[in-house]
Each structure stands twice: as structure tokens, then as C-alpha cells.
Short mmCIF file of C-alpha atoms in Angstrom, two decimals:
data_model
loop_
_atom_site.label_atom_id
_atom_site.label_comp_id
_atom_site.label_asym_id
_atom_site.label_seq_id
_atom_site.Cartn_x
_atom_site.Cartn_y
_atom_site.Cartn_z
CA MET A 13 140.49 65.78 -267.87
CA SER A 14 139.51 62.52 -267.83
CA SER A 15 138.51 60.78 -270.39
CA SER A 16 134.31 60.10 -268.08
CA SER A 17 134.40 63.76 -268.73
CA LEU A 18 136.02 63.90 -271.64
CA CYS A 19 133.06 61.70 -272.58
CA VAL A 20 130.07 63.22 -271.56
CA GLY A 21 131.62 66.05 -273.18
CA SER A 22 131.24 64.99 -276.44
CA VAL A 23 127.74 62.92 -275.32
CA ALA A 24 126.41 66.41 -274.08
CA SER A 25 128.16 68.31 -277.73
CA VAL A 26 126.78 65.15 -280.02
CA ALA A 27 123.32 66.10 -278.24
CA THR A 28 123.22 70.11 -278.02
CA SER A 29 124.91 69.31 -281.65
CA SER A 30 121.62 67.30 -282.85
CA ARG A 31 118.73 69.16 -280.59
CA ARG A 32 120.48 72.67 -283.05
CA ASP A 33 119.85 70.44 -286.07
CA VAL A 34 116.20 69.54 -285.25
CA PHE A 35 115.73 73.50 -284.51
CA ALA A 36 117.67 74.46 -288.01
CA ALA A 37 115.27 71.69 -290.05
CA ARG A 38 112.59 72.76 -288.38
CA ARG A 39 113.22 76.60 -289.37
CA LYS A 40 113.44 75.52 -292.66
CA ASP A 41 109.74 73.52 -293.10
CA SER A 42 108.13 76.44 -291.50
CA PHE A 43 109.58 79.09 -293.67
CA ARG A 44 109.24 76.30 -296.45
CA ARG A 45 105.81 76.45 -295.67
CA LEU A 46 104.93 80.07 -294.83
CA SER A 47 107.03 80.35 -297.91
CA SER A 48 104.44 78.26 -299.74
CA VAL A 49 101.44 79.93 -298.39
CA ALA A 50 102.87 83.55 -299.31
CA ARG A 51 103.57 82.22 -303.09
CA SER A 52 100.23 80.79 -303.60
CA ARG A 53 98.58 84.10 -301.15
CA LYS A 54 100.99 86.10 -304.58
CA LEU A 55 100.16 84.49 -307.00
CA GLU A 56 96.07 84.47 -306.50
CA ARG A 57 96.60 88.12 -305.72
CA THR A 58 98.42 87.48 -308.89
CA ARG A 59 95.15 86.02 -310.34
CA ARG A 60 93.25 88.10 -309.19
CA ILE A 61 94.47 91.49 -310.22
CA MET A 62 96.92 90.54 -313.32
CA SER A 63 95.21 88.44 -315.47
CA PRO A 64 91.12 88.01 -314.15
CA ALA A 65 90.04 86.49 -317.10
CA ARG A 66 92.74 83.74 -317.60
CA ALA A 67 92.25 83.41 -313.08
CA ALA A 68 88.21 82.48 -314.05
CA ALA A 69 89.13 80.50 -316.82
CA ASP A 70 87.60 77.65 -314.88
CA ASP A 71 85.02 78.77 -313.32
CA ALA A 72 83.51 80.09 -316.26
CA SER A 73 84.01 75.95 -318.67
CA SER A 74 80.39 75.61 -317.33
CA VAL A 75 78.37 78.44 -318.68
CA ASP A 76 76.20 77.45 -320.99
CA TYR A 77 74.18 79.12 -322.51
CA GLY A 78 71.08 76.73 -323.33
CA ASP A 79 70.52 76.82 -320.00
CA GLU A 80 67.39 78.33 -318.66
CA ILE A 81 68.86 81.79 -317.05
CA PHE A 82 69.90 82.73 -320.52
CA PHE A 83 66.31 81.76 -322.17
CA LEU A 84 63.34 83.88 -322.60
CA LYS A 85 60.42 83.37 -324.96
CA ASP A 86 61.82 85.72 -328.39
CA ALA A 87 59.27 88.37 -330.06
CA PRO A 88 57.50 88.17 -333.32
CA LEU A 89 60.88 91.14 -335.18
CA LYS A 90 60.85 88.45 -338.31
CA ASP A 91 56.68 89.59 -338.65
CA LEU A 92 57.81 92.89 -337.81
CA ILE A 93 60.31 93.56 -339.91
CA PRO A 94 59.89 96.17 -342.96
CA ALA A 95 59.56 94.10 -346.30
CA GLY A 96 62.98 94.60 -347.96
CA PRO A 97 66.10 93.33 -350.28
CA TRP A 98 67.05 91.61 -347.32
CA SER A 99 66.50 88.75 -345.37
CA VAL A 100 66.26 87.40 -342.21
CA ILE A 101 68.45 85.64 -340.62
CA ASP A 102 70.09 84.14 -337.50
CA GLY A 103 72.59 85.10 -335.11
CA GLY A 104 71.32 88.36 -333.49
CA VAL A 105 74.11 90.72 -332.98
CA CYS A 106 76.72 87.85 -334.16
CA ALA A 107 75.43 87.27 -337.39
CA PRO A 108 77.72 89.52 -338.83
CA ALA A 109 81.56 88.63 -339.28
CA GLY A 110 84.03 90.47 -337.00
CA PHE A 111 82.07 89.91 -333.53
CA LYS A 112 81.35 88.31 -330.42
CA ALA A 113 79.24 88.48 -327.77
CA ALA A 114 78.71 86.44 -324.03
CA ALA A 115 76.11 86.72 -321.25
CA PHE A 116 76.44 86.15 -317.90
CA LYS A 117 74.20 85.21 -314.26
CA ALA A 118 76.05 87.79 -311.91
CA GLY A 119 72.88 88.11 -309.07
CA LEU A 120 72.57 92.24 -309.65
CA ARG A 121 68.48 91.52 -310.03
CA ALA A 122 66.97 91.97 -306.78
CA SER A 123 65.09 88.86 -307.78
CA GLY A 124 64.60 86.00 -310.33
CA THR A 125 66.89 84.36 -311.62
CA ARG A 126 68.01 84.87 -315.11
CA ALA A 127 71.12 86.30 -316.28
CA ASP A 128 72.29 90.04 -316.56
CA CYS A 129 74.97 91.31 -317.87
CA ALA A 130 75.93 90.96 -321.32
CA LEU A 131 79.61 91.60 -322.91
CA ILE A 132 80.00 92.07 -327.12
CA VAL A 133 83.19 92.77 -328.49
CA ALA A 134 84.02 93.48 -331.99
CA ASP A 135 87.93 91.35 -332.84
CA GLU A 136 89.22 94.52 -335.08
CA PRO A 137 88.38 98.24 -333.57
CA ALA A 138 84.61 98.88 -335.62
CA VAL A 139 83.74 102.27 -337.20
CA SER A 140 80.98 103.27 -334.14
CA ALA A 141 77.87 105.30 -333.93
CA GLY A 142 75.78 106.16 -330.94
CA CYS A 143 72.87 107.96 -329.66
CA PHE A 144 71.51 108.71 -326.41
CA THR A 145 68.70 110.14 -324.43
CA GLN A 146 67.82 113.95 -324.10
CA ASN A 147 66.90 114.03 -320.79
CA VAL A 148 68.59 116.34 -318.25
CA VAL A 149 68.82 113.43 -315.93
CA ALA A 150 71.62 111.17 -318.10
CA ALA A 151 72.25 108.17 -316.81
CA ALA A 152 76.28 108.13 -315.29
CA PRO A 153 76.88 105.09 -318.69
CA VAL A 154 75.12 107.45 -320.90
CA LEU A 155 77.68 110.60 -320.03
CA TYR A 156 80.01 108.62 -319.97
CA SER A 157 79.64 106.83 -323.16
CA ARG A 158 78.59 109.46 -324.96
CA LYS A 159 81.71 110.52 -324.12
CA ALA A 160 83.32 108.12 -325.03
CA VAL A 161 82.12 108.39 -328.89
CA ALA A 162 82.54 111.47 -329.86
CA GLY A 163 86.25 111.29 -328.99
CA LYS A 164 86.87 107.98 -330.96
CA ASN A 165 85.38 107.22 -334.30
CA THR A 166 86.06 103.42 -333.37
CA ALA A 167 84.79 101.25 -330.34
CA ARG A 168 85.63 97.23 -329.51
CA ALA A 169 83.30 96.43 -326.24
CA VAL A 170 79.94 97.76 -324.76
CA LEU A 171 79.24 96.04 -321.34
CA ILE A 172 75.91 96.02 -320.61
CA ASN A 173 74.15 95.71 -316.61
CA ALA A 174 70.49 94.91 -315.82
CA GLY A 175 69.04 95.38 -312.38
CA GLN A 176 70.75 98.82 -311.57
CA ALA A 177 70.00 102.43 -313.61
CA ASN A 178 72.81 104.16 -312.14
CA ALA A 179 70.65 106.82 -312.73
CA ALA A 180 70.95 109.63 -310.61
CA THR A 181 73.73 108.21 -308.38
CA GLY A 182 75.86 110.92 -308.74
CA ALA A 183 79.93 111.26 -308.93
CA LEU A 184 79.87 107.69 -307.20
CA GLY A 185 77.60 106.19 -310.53
CA MET A 186 80.38 107.96 -312.73
CA GLU A 187 83.25 106.19 -310.69
CA ASP A 188 81.38 102.45 -311.44
CA THR A 189 80.48 103.37 -315.19
CA LEU A 190 84.63 104.32 -315.08
CA GLU A 191 85.17 100.97 -312.68
CA SER A 192 83.77 98.62 -315.19
CA ALA A 193 84.93 100.60 -319.01
CA ARG A 194 88.93 100.25 -316.95
CA ASN A 195 88.09 96.88 -315.64
CA VAL A 196 86.71 95.64 -319.10
CA ALA A 197 89.62 97.18 -320.91
CA SER A 198 92.26 95.03 -318.69
CA VAL A 199 90.21 91.84 -318.96
CA LEU A 200 90.37 92.40 -322.87
CA GLY A 201 94.07 94.13 -323.33
CA LEU A 202 92.88 96.91 -324.64
CA ASP A 203 94.60 100.58 -324.06
CA ASP A 204 92.31 103.18 -324.51
CA LEU A 205 88.91 103.40 -322.00
CA ASN A 206 87.22 104.83 -325.35
CA ASP A 207 87.58 101.55 -327.05
CA VAL A 208 84.76 100.41 -323.79
CA LEU A 209 80.79 101.55 -323.70
CA ILE A 210 78.37 101.02 -321.32
CA GLU A 211 74.72 100.39 -320.88
CA SER A 212 73.07 100.15 -318.10
CA THR A 213 69.74 99.41 -317.53
CA GLY A 214 67.25 98.73 -313.95
CA VAL A 215 65.85 101.41 -311.42
CA ILE A 216 66.57 104.62 -311.28
CA GLY A 217 68.89 105.86 -308.16
CA LYS A 218 70.73 102.90 -307.53
CA ARG A 219 74.03 101.86 -307.56
CA ILE A 220 75.25 99.40 -309.37
CA LYS A 221 75.98 96.20 -307.32
CA MET A 222 79.81 95.92 -308.38
CA PRO A 223 81.18 93.76 -306.31
CA GLU A 224 78.88 91.10 -308.73
CA LEU A 225 79.29 93.34 -312.29
CA MET A 226 83.65 92.96 -311.45
CA ARG A 227 82.84 89.15 -311.32
CA ALA A 228 81.16 88.60 -314.12
CA VAL A 229 83.75 90.88 -316.28
CA PRO A 230 86.44 88.18 -316.46
CA LEU A 231 84.40 84.78 -317.19
CA LEU A 232 82.37 87.28 -320.00
CA ALA A 233 85.37 88.10 -321.25
CA ALA A 234 86.27 84.18 -320.94
CA ASN A 235 83.03 83.37 -322.58
CA LEU A 236 82.82 84.66 -325.88
CA SER A 237 81.55 83.47 -328.64
CA SER A 238 80.52 84.38 -332.00
CA SER A 239 77.42 81.53 -331.94
CA ALA A 240 74.49 82.10 -331.82
CA ALA A 241 73.75 81.08 -329.05
CA ALA A 242 75.62 83.31 -326.99
CA ALA A 243 73.52 86.14 -328.84
CA ALA A 244 70.43 85.28 -327.77
CA ALA A 245 71.95 84.41 -324.72
CA ALA A 246 73.06 88.51 -324.56
CA ALA A 247 69.40 89.46 -325.79
CA THR A 248 68.14 87.53 -322.41
CA ALA A 249 70.52 88.71 -320.38
CA ILE A 250 69.65 92.78 -321.20
CA CYS A 251 65.97 92.61 -320.39
CA THR A 252 64.46 94.08 -317.06
CA THR A 253 60.72 93.82 -317.01
CA ASP A 254 60.51 93.18 -321.28
CA LEU A 255 58.59 89.71 -321.34
CA ALA A 256 60.30 87.97 -324.32
CA ARG A 257 63.88 89.46 -326.14
CA LYS A 258 64.56 91.34 -328.50
CA GLN A 259 67.20 90.42 -331.88
CA VAL A 260 67.27 90.28 -335.68
CA ALA A 261 69.52 89.82 -337.89
CA VAL A 262 69.29 90.36 -341.88
CA SER A 263 72.15 89.58 -344.27
CA VAL A 264 71.28 92.61 -347.52
CA PRO A 265 72.49 92.93 -350.96
CA LEU A 266 75.18 95.93 -352.61
CA PRO A 267 74.84 97.26 -355.63
CA ASP A 268 78.55 96.60 -356.29
CA GLY A 269 77.94 92.70 -355.78
CA ARG A 270 79.12 92.50 -352.41
CA VAL A 271 76.36 90.25 -349.10
CA VAL A 272 76.85 92.57 -345.96
CA LYS A 273 75.04 91.75 -342.90
CA VAL A 274 73.40 93.76 -339.77
CA GLY A 275 72.36 92.35 -336.48
CA GLY A 276 70.95 93.76 -334.13
CA MET A 277 69.52 93.60 -330.18
CA GLY A 278 67.47 95.88 -327.39
CA LYS A 279 65.18 95.92 -324.61
CA GLY A 280 62.55 97.97 -323.35
CA SER A 281 59.36 96.95 -322.10
CA GLY A 282 58.05 100.70 -319.68
CA MET A 283 59.37 104.21 -319.71
CA ILE A 284 58.32 104.25 -322.98
CA HIS A 285 59.53 107.61 -325.04
CA PRO A 286 62.34 108.76 -327.03
CA ASN A 287 63.81 111.11 -327.83
CA MET A 288 67.08 110.69 -329.45
CA ALA A 289 67.06 106.89 -329.92
CA THR A 290 66.37 104.00 -327.99
CA MET A 291 65.73 101.92 -324.54
CA LEU A 292 69.22 100.44 -324.80
CA GLY A 293 70.11 98.47 -327.93
CA VAL A 294 73.53 97.32 -329.78
CA VAL A 295 73.98 97.18 -333.33
CA THR A 296 76.09 95.36 -335.20
CA CYS A 297 76.96 95.53 -339.47
CA ASP A 298 79.99 94.53 -341.37
CA ALA A 299 80.37 96.78 -343.35
CA PRO A 300 83.53 98.95 -344.61
CA VAL A 301 81.31 102.55 -343.59
CA GLU A 302 83.24 105.49 -343.41
CA VAL A 303 82.24 106.62 -340.48
CA ASP A 304 80.04 110.11 -340.71
CA ALA A 305 77.98 108.21 -343.17
CA TRP A 306 77.78 105.24 -340.52
CA ARG A 307 77.36 107.74 -337.74
CA ALA A 308 74.63 110.04 -339.84
CA MET A 309 72.59 106.96 -341.08
CA THR A 310 72.72 105.54 -337.74
CA LYS A 311 70.71 108.85 -336.33
CA ARG A 312 67.91 108.83 -338.70
CA ALA A 313 67.92 105.62 -338.77
CA CYS A 314 66.78 105.80 -334.86
CA GLN A 315 65.06 108.65 -334.99
CA ASN A 316 62.49 106.74 -337.43
CA SER A 317 62.36 104.16 -335.33
CA TYR A 318 62.93 104.04 -331.95
CA ASN A 319 61.75 107.60 -331.59
CA GLN A 320 58.46 107.17 -332.76
CA ILE A 321 57.16 104.40 -329.76
CA SER A 322 55.67 105.10 -327.13
CA VAL A 323 54.33 102.91 -324.04
CA ASP A 324 53.54 105.71 -321.52
CA GLY A 325 55.08 108.52 -322.47
CA ASP A 326 58.00 108.71 -320.24
CA THR A 327 61.62 109.41 -321.33
CA SER A 328 64.54 107.32 -319.53
CA THR A 329 67.53 108.68 -317.88
CA ASN A 330 69.51 105.61 -319.53
CA ASP A 331 68.79 105.32 -323.58
CA THR A 332 70.97 104.52 -325.48
CA VAL A 333 71.70 103.08 -329.26
CA ILE A 334 75.88 101.59 -329.78
CA ALA A 335 76.34 100.88 -333.84
CA LEU A 336 79.18 99.40 -334.59
CA SER A 337 80.45 97.92 -337.63
CA SER A 338 83.30 96.01 -338.16
CA GLY A 339 84.35 96.41 -342.23
CA ALA A 340 85.16 92.41 -342.15
CA ALA A 341 83.06 91.75 -344.98
CA GLY A 342 86.09 93.59 -347.15
CA GLY A 343 85.97 95.81 -350.14
CA ASP A 344 85.41 99.57 -351.00
CA ILE A 345 84.65 101.35 -347.83
CA ILE A 346 81.61 103.24 -348.32
CA GLU A 347 80.65 106.39 -348.22
CA ALA A 348 77.73 108.90 -348.08
CA GLY A 349 75.52 110.14 -351.11
CA SER A 350 76.56 106.16 -353.10
CA GLU A 351 74.08 103.13 -354.12
CA CYS A 352 76.36 101.17 -351.38
CA ALA A 353 74.66 103.67 -348.90
CA VAL A 354 71.44 104.17 -349.82
CA ALA A 355 70.94 100.35 -349.26
CA LEU A 356 72.94 100.17 -345.71
CA GLU A 357 70.65 102.64 -345.03
CA ALA A 358 67.60 101.19 -345.53
CA ALA A 359 68.88 97.53 -343.79
CA LEU A 360 70.45 99.12 -340.95
CA THR A 361 66.67 101.18 -340.67
CA ALA A 362 64.29 98.14 -341.41
CA VAL A 363 66.48 96.40 -338.37
CA HIS A 364 65.72 99.05 -336.28
CA VAL A 365 62.20 99.41 -336.66
CA ALA A 366 61.79 95.39 -335.74
CA ILE A 367 63.48 96.10 -332.85
CA ALA A 368 61.67 99.17 -332.16
CA LYS A 369 58.41 98.44 -332.57
CA SER A 370 58.52 94.70 -330.90
CA ILE A 371 59.62 97.41 -327.68
CA ALA A 372 55.55 99.14 -328.15
CA TRP A 373 54.39 95.14 -329.09
CA ASP A 374 56.25 93.54 -325.69
CA GLY A 375 55.17 97.21 -323.74
CA GLU A 376 53.94 96.22 -320.06
CA GLY A 377 50.89 94.64 -320.26
CA ALA A 378 49.98 96.03 -323.35
CA THR A 379 48.36 93.34 -325.05
CA VAL A 380 48.64 94.72 -328.84
CA LEU A 381 51.38 96.66 -331.10
CA LEU A 382 49.05 100.23 -331.87
CA GLU A 383 50.73 101.42 -335.43
CA CYS A 384 49.73 104.88 -336.73
CA ASN A 385 50.58 106.02 -340.37
CA VAL A 386 49.58 109.14 -341.82
CA CYS A 387 50.19 110.36 -345.57
CA GLY A 388 49.02 113.43 -346.68
CA ALA A 389 50.49 116.03 -344.74
CA LEU A 390 53.67 119.31 -345.65
CA SER A 391 56.30 117.26 -344.21
CA GLU A 392 57.79 113.56 -343.29
CA SER A 393 58.90 115.95 -340.19
CA ASP A 394 54.45 116.01 -339.82
CA ALA A 395 53.72 113.32 -339.98
CA ARG A 396 55.55 111.84 -338.15
CA THR A 397 54.85 114.31 -335.60
CA ILE A 398 50.83 113.49 -335.96
CA ALA A 399 51.27 109.77 -335.83
CA ARG A 400 53.32 110.19 -332.63
CA SER A 401 49.93 112.06 -331.17
CA VAL A 402 47.79 109.55 -332.24
CA VAL A 403 50.19 106.75 -330.61
CA CYS A 404 51.09 107.95 -327.15
CA SER A 405 46.47 108.88 -326.19
CA SER A 406 46.23 107.35 -323.32
CA LEU A 407 41.86 108.03 -324.20
CA ALA A 408 42.99 106.46 -327.27
CA LYS A 409 45.19 103.67 -325.75
CA SER A 410 42.91 103.06 -323.16
CA ALA A 411 40.02 103.03 -326.09
CA VAL A 412 42.52 99.98 -327.87
CA PHE A 413 42.74 98.01 -324.36
CA GLY A 414 38.31 98.81 -323.94
CA ARG A 415 38.19 97.06 -327.55
CA ASP A 416 36.26 100.19 -328.39
CA PRO A 417 36.47 102.06 -331.98
CA ASN A 418 35.79 105.75 -330.01
CA TRP A 419 37.89 107.01 -333.64
CA GLY A 420 36.93 110.45 -332.15
CA ARG A 421 39.44 110.19 -329.42
CA LEU A 422 42.49 109.03 -332.41
CA ALA A 423 40.84 112.29 -334.46
CA ALA A 424 40.58 114.74 -331.18
CA ALA A 425 45.06 113.15 -330.69
CA ALA A 426 45.63 114.02 -334.66
CA GLY A 427 44.70 117.51 -334.07
CA TYR A 428 46.15 118.73 -330.46
CA SER A 429 49.72 117.03 -332.47
CA GLY A 430 51.07 120.71 -333.28
CA VAL A 431 50.41 119.88 -336.70
CA ASP A 432 48.33 122.50 -339.03
CA PHE A 433 46.15 120.70 -340.63
CA ASP A 434 43.22 120.90 -342.87
CA GLN A 435 41.18 119.17 -341.08
CA GLU A 436 38.02 119.03 -343.48
CA ASN A 437 40.65 116.52 -345.35
CA LEU A 438 40.95 114.31 -342.26
CA GLN A 439 40.32 110.89 -342.89
CA ILE A 440 40.98 107.98 -340.21
CA SER A 441 40.58 104.63 -341.05
CA LEU A 442 40.33 101.67 -337.79
CA GLY A 443 42.23 97.90 -339.73
CA PRO A 444 40.00 97.44 -342.54
CA HIS A 445 36.97 99.27 -341.46
CA LEU A 446 37.00 103.48 -343.18
CA LEU A 447 35.66 106.09 -340.23
CA MET A 448 35.41 109.17 -341.19
CA ASP A 449 36.32 110.78 -344.11
CA LYS A 450 37.03 114.64 -345.97
CA GLY A 451 36.05 115.46 -342.39
CA GLN A 452 32.63 113.69 -341.57
CA PRO A 453 32.03 111.10 -339.97
CA LEU A 454 30.61 107.72 -341.74
CA GLU A 455 28.18 104.95 -340.33
CA PHE A 456 30.31 101.48 -340.02
CA ASP A 457 29.24 98.29 -338.22
CA GLU A 458 30.75 98.99 -334.64
CA ALA A 459 30.26 95.35 -333.88
CA ALA A 460 32.46 94.56 -336.51
CA ALA A 461 34.85 96.92 -335.57
CA SER A 462 35.33 95.98 -332.28
CA ALA A 463 36.02 92.65 -332.95
CA TYR A 464 38.88 93.21 -335.43
CA LEU A 465 40.29 95.46 -331.98
CA SER A 466 39.17 92.17 -330.40
CA GLN A 467 40.68 89.38 -332.57
CA LYS A 468 44.09 91.98 -332.75
CA GLY A 469 43.75 91.19 -328.57
CA ASP A 470 43.78 87.54 -328.72
CA GLU A 471 46.50 87.14 -330.98
CA HIS A 472 48.79 90.00 -329.45
CA GLY A 473 49.20 90.68 -333.41
CA THR A 474 48.16 94.62 -334.76
CA VAL A 475 45.42 97.04 -334.72
CA ARG A 476 46.27 99.99 -337.36
CA VAL A 477 45.23 103.43 -337.58
CA ASP A 478 45.59 104.59 -341.33
CA VAL A 479 45.40 109.05 -340.52
CA SER A 480 45.10 110.92 -344.13
CA VAL A 481 45.87 115.17 -343.61
CA GLY A 482 45.61 116.22 -346.97
CA ASP A 483 47.62 116.09 -350.28
CA GLY A 484 51.22 116.51 -349.24
CA ASP A 485 54.18 113.75 -350.25
CA GLY A 486 55.02 113.74 -346.23
CA THR A 487 54.55 110.18 -345.01
CA GLY A 488 54.79 108.83 -341.44
CA SER A 489 54.73 106.19 -338.72
CA ALA A 490 54.80 106.20 -334.83
CA TRP A 491 53.61 102.38 -332.91
CA GLY A 492 52.96 102.60 -328.73
CA CYS A 493 50.27 99.70 -327.71
CA ASP A 494 47.56 99.69 -325.19
CA LEU A 495 47.19 100.61 -322.59
CA SER A 496 45.83 98.01 -319.93
CA TYR A 497 45.03 97.62 -316.00
CA ASP A 498 48.26 95.22 -316.01
CA TYR A 499 50.80 98.36 -316.83
CA VAL A 500 49.34 100.31 -313.44
CA LYS A 501 50.00 97.24 -311.21
CA ILE A 502 53.66 96.41 -312.92
CA ASN A 503 54.66 99.71 -311.93
CA ALA A 504 52.83 100.53 -309.26
CA GLU A 505 55.25 97.33 -307.65
CA TYR A 506 57.73 98.38 -309.60
CA THR A 507 60.49 98.61 -306.22
CA THR A 508 58.56 96.64 -303.92
#
């Protein structure tokens, strides 16, 4: 072999080797780039699926509870709460120790810029109670939460969305509720699905916008806070046609020297005629209380508050109130029948009554809160029934809106309530004006009575109707509002 051929062969060998090295380097670089992309995609999937709260943390850092999307004027609950040994404090559902709240704008509403979902979380398992609608067309979240409360004595979280009621949505609506609960449980690291309760409000027949809500869940978890601002934002986010947010908290001394707190928030403005509990509400407490005692006092509190209000006579498919007590205040567990239980129930009822009254005060198109107080009945149940009949009367409500002191409509409503009483014992007052006594009409200043109604309407105040039906021990109250032109307009155009 010639030296030249050797040289050529050597050069060719070197050239081939160089080309192989280049190709190898290119393949290695290509594999490296592909591997990097694959790792990035895998990390992103893991980031989204395995730890959504951590994945959302960067995006969530900009949430500011002072932003206008979390603002709505406050209903006057401080003026509406019954008097008692408690003190009204700030903080809403976050006032009691052991609770945090969050709110977010997920894009669930058909229009508007307001936040539309909220999350309330207990730091540790909290004793739970729930009251739910008795409408047979109950929404999926009602069916789910009712079963969850019945299946466990405690809960950790309540997820609430506004925009879609998820009622009359069949099996797919229930799956949406279950997916929501699973997502919240996953984000919070909870093993038991029954630890998560769900409330929904909005248009009946509409399923929840699940992609939007599921994206919001980790953002809610990442922004949980025990601040008053977070509680107020949550109270805003759950509202629909409400013109004011509804929240209140009280500090109450117990007979044994302890001081505990009760906080709550609610929503509701239309489709208000409950037969169970409330429109939507969450109440928190930090007293250590035995579960059966807590559930019994919650049921009684709801009976004397939300079940005594009406705006339009329509019972919602979604009515729900959830009450959680963390026990973070410490001390002995409060048992049924004890002095501490009596004191706690009084404060709990006051919070529920304040929220219930604020819902009637904020009734769609309302200009006044209508309060009817009944005494002299044979039982408290009879008194409550008569009072509710009066505030539910469309004729009476229309007269109040027209500033017409037409007391005959009040008498008629008491009479058809279904409660038997002697009409010769009937007494009716409108504010300071006595209109009827011992079954007999009285002369009264109609202009002054009309001016009373006008004054209350101008200040969006409370029109008080007092009814006595005898000399029994039964007393009861109910709350409603006047029936205005705007109510028809609001509900005629609700989905359009």
C-alpha cells in the first residue's frame, strides 16, 4: 500500500471519526434538550397535580383583600343583633380562635367584577352542625353536605361558590360537588372527604364552572388568613344579588369565667322563605362543646332565626347553614343543660338572628325591614307561626311599601295563619300607633302612621308591627321586608 494511499486512508478515517463525533455530540445535545423539556413537562404536571397549592403560590402572591373585588358595603348587623351580655367585635368568621378564611375571583359569575368563591378552614377538626333545606329538589351540595355532617362529628373546611347553584343538575352535578370536595381535601392534605363541606348559590339548573373553580381552590388555600380582611372578603364573595355583605362576631363571657367568641357570615336577598336553616351561612365558634349539644343548639337557633324570615315566599333548593366550633378557647367541654351551654346558645342564637334579619333587611328591592312581634299565644310555636304569616303577606308588604297604614291586612294575615285564637283579644300596633285593641278598631292619626312608614323607608330602617292574641305565655318574632316594584324587575331579568 502506498504512502499516499495510507495518507488518504488516514485522512478519510479521521474525517469519518470527526463526523461521527459531531453526530454523536448533536444527538447527545438533542437528547439533553428533549430530556430537559420532558423533565420540565413532568415537573409542571407534578406541580399541578401533586401540589396545587404550592404550584399556585407564585400566582396567588398578588391577592390583596383590600382590592375592590372583595368590597361590598356592610349590612347593619351591629344594629340588628339582639341585646345581651355579649359584645360585638370585628373579625366575622375569623374572630373565634382556630379559623382562617380566603376569597378569590375565579370567573364564576355571568357578569360583574366581584370575587365569587370562598374557603373557611379550621386549624384542627372542629365540632360540626348543619341545617339544610327541606325542598325536595335539593341541590347536590346540600345532599352531599347533609350526608357528610351525618357521617362525622367534625369537619375542617367549607368551600362556597357563587354564580351557579348546582341544583337540578343530576348525577353530573353531584360529581362536580364530589370533585370539589376531593380537590379541597387534596390541597389541604385531608384524608377524609367528609372533612370538607360544600355550599353553592346562583342560578338553578346550572352546573358549576369546574375548570375555573378547580383552578381557584389552590389559590384559596394559599391565601388563607385569620385576618378581619380575609373574613370580610369571604363574606363578600358568597353574595349574589345582595347589596350588602352580612357578617358579625361577638365575644361572650361564660358563667365559669371563660370568654368565647362566635362569628358568622351569610348571604341572601331573594328566594327567601326557608324551611330549615338559612340561605347560605357559616358560623364559627371557639368554645369546646359536646357535639350533640352543639347540634341541638344550632338547630334551635336556626328555628328562631332563619326559619322566621321571608322575602318572597320561595324556599331555595340550596339553603344551608354550617356551624363549626374549634374548642380553641380551651377549658372544660360544654355539655347540654349546663349554665355555660345556656349562655353559649343565647350568643349563638343572637348571631344567627342578626344574620337572618340582615338578609330580610337586604331583600331584593326592599326599602325597610319588617318586624312582627307576637305575644299572648298558647305556645312559642303558635306565636312564631302568626308572626311569619304577617311578614309573608304580599298585601301587607305592598301596603308598607306604599306607606299605607292598612292595618286590616295585618289582622287578616294573623287570622289565616292557622293558629286558633279569639279575635276579641286581638291587638295590633304599627310602631307607636295603636290601631286595634280587644278586637275593635281604634281611631288613629293615619297621616302620622303613614309618616312613620315613610321615615323608616327613607332611612332603610325597621317597621315594627306588634300583635297580641291573648294572655298566653307564647311569644315569637319574624322578619320580612316590603314588596317593591324593584323586586319584580330584579327577578324578571335574573338570567337575562
